[in-house]
XYZ file of C-alpha atoms in Angstrom:
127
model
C 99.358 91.393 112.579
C 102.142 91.204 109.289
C 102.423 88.030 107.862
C 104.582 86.613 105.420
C 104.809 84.741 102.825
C 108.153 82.726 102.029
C 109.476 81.340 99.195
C 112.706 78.985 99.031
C 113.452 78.968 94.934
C 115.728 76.248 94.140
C 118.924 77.144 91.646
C 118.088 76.418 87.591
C 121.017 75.834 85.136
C 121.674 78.431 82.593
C 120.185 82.012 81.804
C 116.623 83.095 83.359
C 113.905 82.525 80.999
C 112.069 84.817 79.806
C 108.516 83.582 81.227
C 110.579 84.281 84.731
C 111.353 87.983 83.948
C 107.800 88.531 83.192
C 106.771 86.883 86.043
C 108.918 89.342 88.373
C 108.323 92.479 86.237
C 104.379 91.463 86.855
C 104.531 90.477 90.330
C 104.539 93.539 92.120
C 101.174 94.985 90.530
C 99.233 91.846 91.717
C 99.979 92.299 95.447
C 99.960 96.174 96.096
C 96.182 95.855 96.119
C 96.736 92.944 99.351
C 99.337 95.383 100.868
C 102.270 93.060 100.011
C 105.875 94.317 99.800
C 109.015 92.722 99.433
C 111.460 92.577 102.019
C 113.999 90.021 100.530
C 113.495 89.213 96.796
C 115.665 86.402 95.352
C 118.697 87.328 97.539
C 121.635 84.353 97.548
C 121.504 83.329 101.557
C 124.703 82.568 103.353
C 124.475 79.703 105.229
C 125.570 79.256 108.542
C 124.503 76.141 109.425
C 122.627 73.591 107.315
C 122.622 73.201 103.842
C 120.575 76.142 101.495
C 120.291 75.581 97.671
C 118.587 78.130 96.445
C 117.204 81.844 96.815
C 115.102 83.337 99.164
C 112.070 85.860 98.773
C 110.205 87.192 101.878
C 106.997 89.058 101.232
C 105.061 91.095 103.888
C 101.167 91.885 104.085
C 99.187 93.062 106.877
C 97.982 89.626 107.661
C 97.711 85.798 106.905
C 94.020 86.844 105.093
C 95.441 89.355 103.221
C 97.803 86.564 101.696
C 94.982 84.291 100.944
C 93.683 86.433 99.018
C 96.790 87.753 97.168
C 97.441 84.048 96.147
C 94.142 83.066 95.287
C 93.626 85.842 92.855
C 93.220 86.089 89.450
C 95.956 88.469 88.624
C 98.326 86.136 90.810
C 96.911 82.863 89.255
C 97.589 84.074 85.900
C 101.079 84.839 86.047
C 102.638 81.923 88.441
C 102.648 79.720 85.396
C 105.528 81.608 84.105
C 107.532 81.171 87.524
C 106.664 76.999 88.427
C 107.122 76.473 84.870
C 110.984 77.283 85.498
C 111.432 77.352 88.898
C 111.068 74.566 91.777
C 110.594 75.513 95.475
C 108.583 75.487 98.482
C 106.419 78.886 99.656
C 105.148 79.105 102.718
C 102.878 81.529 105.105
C 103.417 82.262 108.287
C 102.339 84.916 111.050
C 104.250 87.048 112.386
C 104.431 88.351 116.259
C 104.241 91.517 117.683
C 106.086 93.824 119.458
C 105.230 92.414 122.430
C 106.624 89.124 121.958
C 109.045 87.483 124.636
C 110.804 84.499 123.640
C 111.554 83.715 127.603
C 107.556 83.700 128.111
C 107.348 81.151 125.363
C 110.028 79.054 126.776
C 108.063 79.291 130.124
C 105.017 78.760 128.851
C 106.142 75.424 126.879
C 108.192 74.235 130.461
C 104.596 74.691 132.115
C 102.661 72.421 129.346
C 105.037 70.240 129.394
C 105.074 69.640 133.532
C 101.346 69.366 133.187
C 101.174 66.501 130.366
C 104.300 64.527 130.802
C 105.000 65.592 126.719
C 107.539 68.115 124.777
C 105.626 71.063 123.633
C 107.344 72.064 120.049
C 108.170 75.400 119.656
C 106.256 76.253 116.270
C 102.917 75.192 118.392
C 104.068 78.240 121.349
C 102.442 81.429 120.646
């Protein structure tokens, strides 16, 4: 099933560094062998509701394993340096669901845990 990995870049002051345009012109070789593709890369969010600073980048590969292993890799490993060097933020995986997926089941199935223990079932647990 595609999974993702996310990336929430905080803003720098002043031009990009150089190291950081390597890094992206790089980037794109050391994941086509995982299956990764962008689907958002570096795009200003608007914000609706919260607070954002920063840029977003959403990659997809066929699964969670398939990120693993993009990370881990030596190609990868070699050329982060030039982005954490310059650029703060969090990155994340996470699955995603398939086509199948009913948010009113999850609701119902989290209603139904809850009645049996007597505790709040948090979304992000529901599958």
């Amino acid at each position: 099933m595609t999974a993702y990995a996310i990336a929430h870049l905080r803003p720098t002051d002043g031009p990009v560094p150089d190291e950081v345009l390597s890094y992206i012109e790089r980037i794109q070789a050391t994941m086509e062998p995982y299956g990764g593709r962008f689907l958002v890369h570096g795009a200003e969010v608007e914000v609706v509701e919260g607070e954002w600073p920063g840029a977003l980048v959403v990659i997809a590969f066929p699964g969670t394993e398939e990120i693993r292993a993009w990370y881990a890799s030596p190609a990868y490993q070699e050329i982060l340096p030039l982005r954490t060097r310059h650029i703060d933020g969090d990155v994340i995986i996470v699955p995603g669901v398939g086509p199948e997926y009913d948010a009113s089941a999850t609701a119902e199935a989290m209603r139904a845990a809850r009645e049996r223990t007597g505790q709040e079932v948090r979304p992000a647990v529901a599958r």
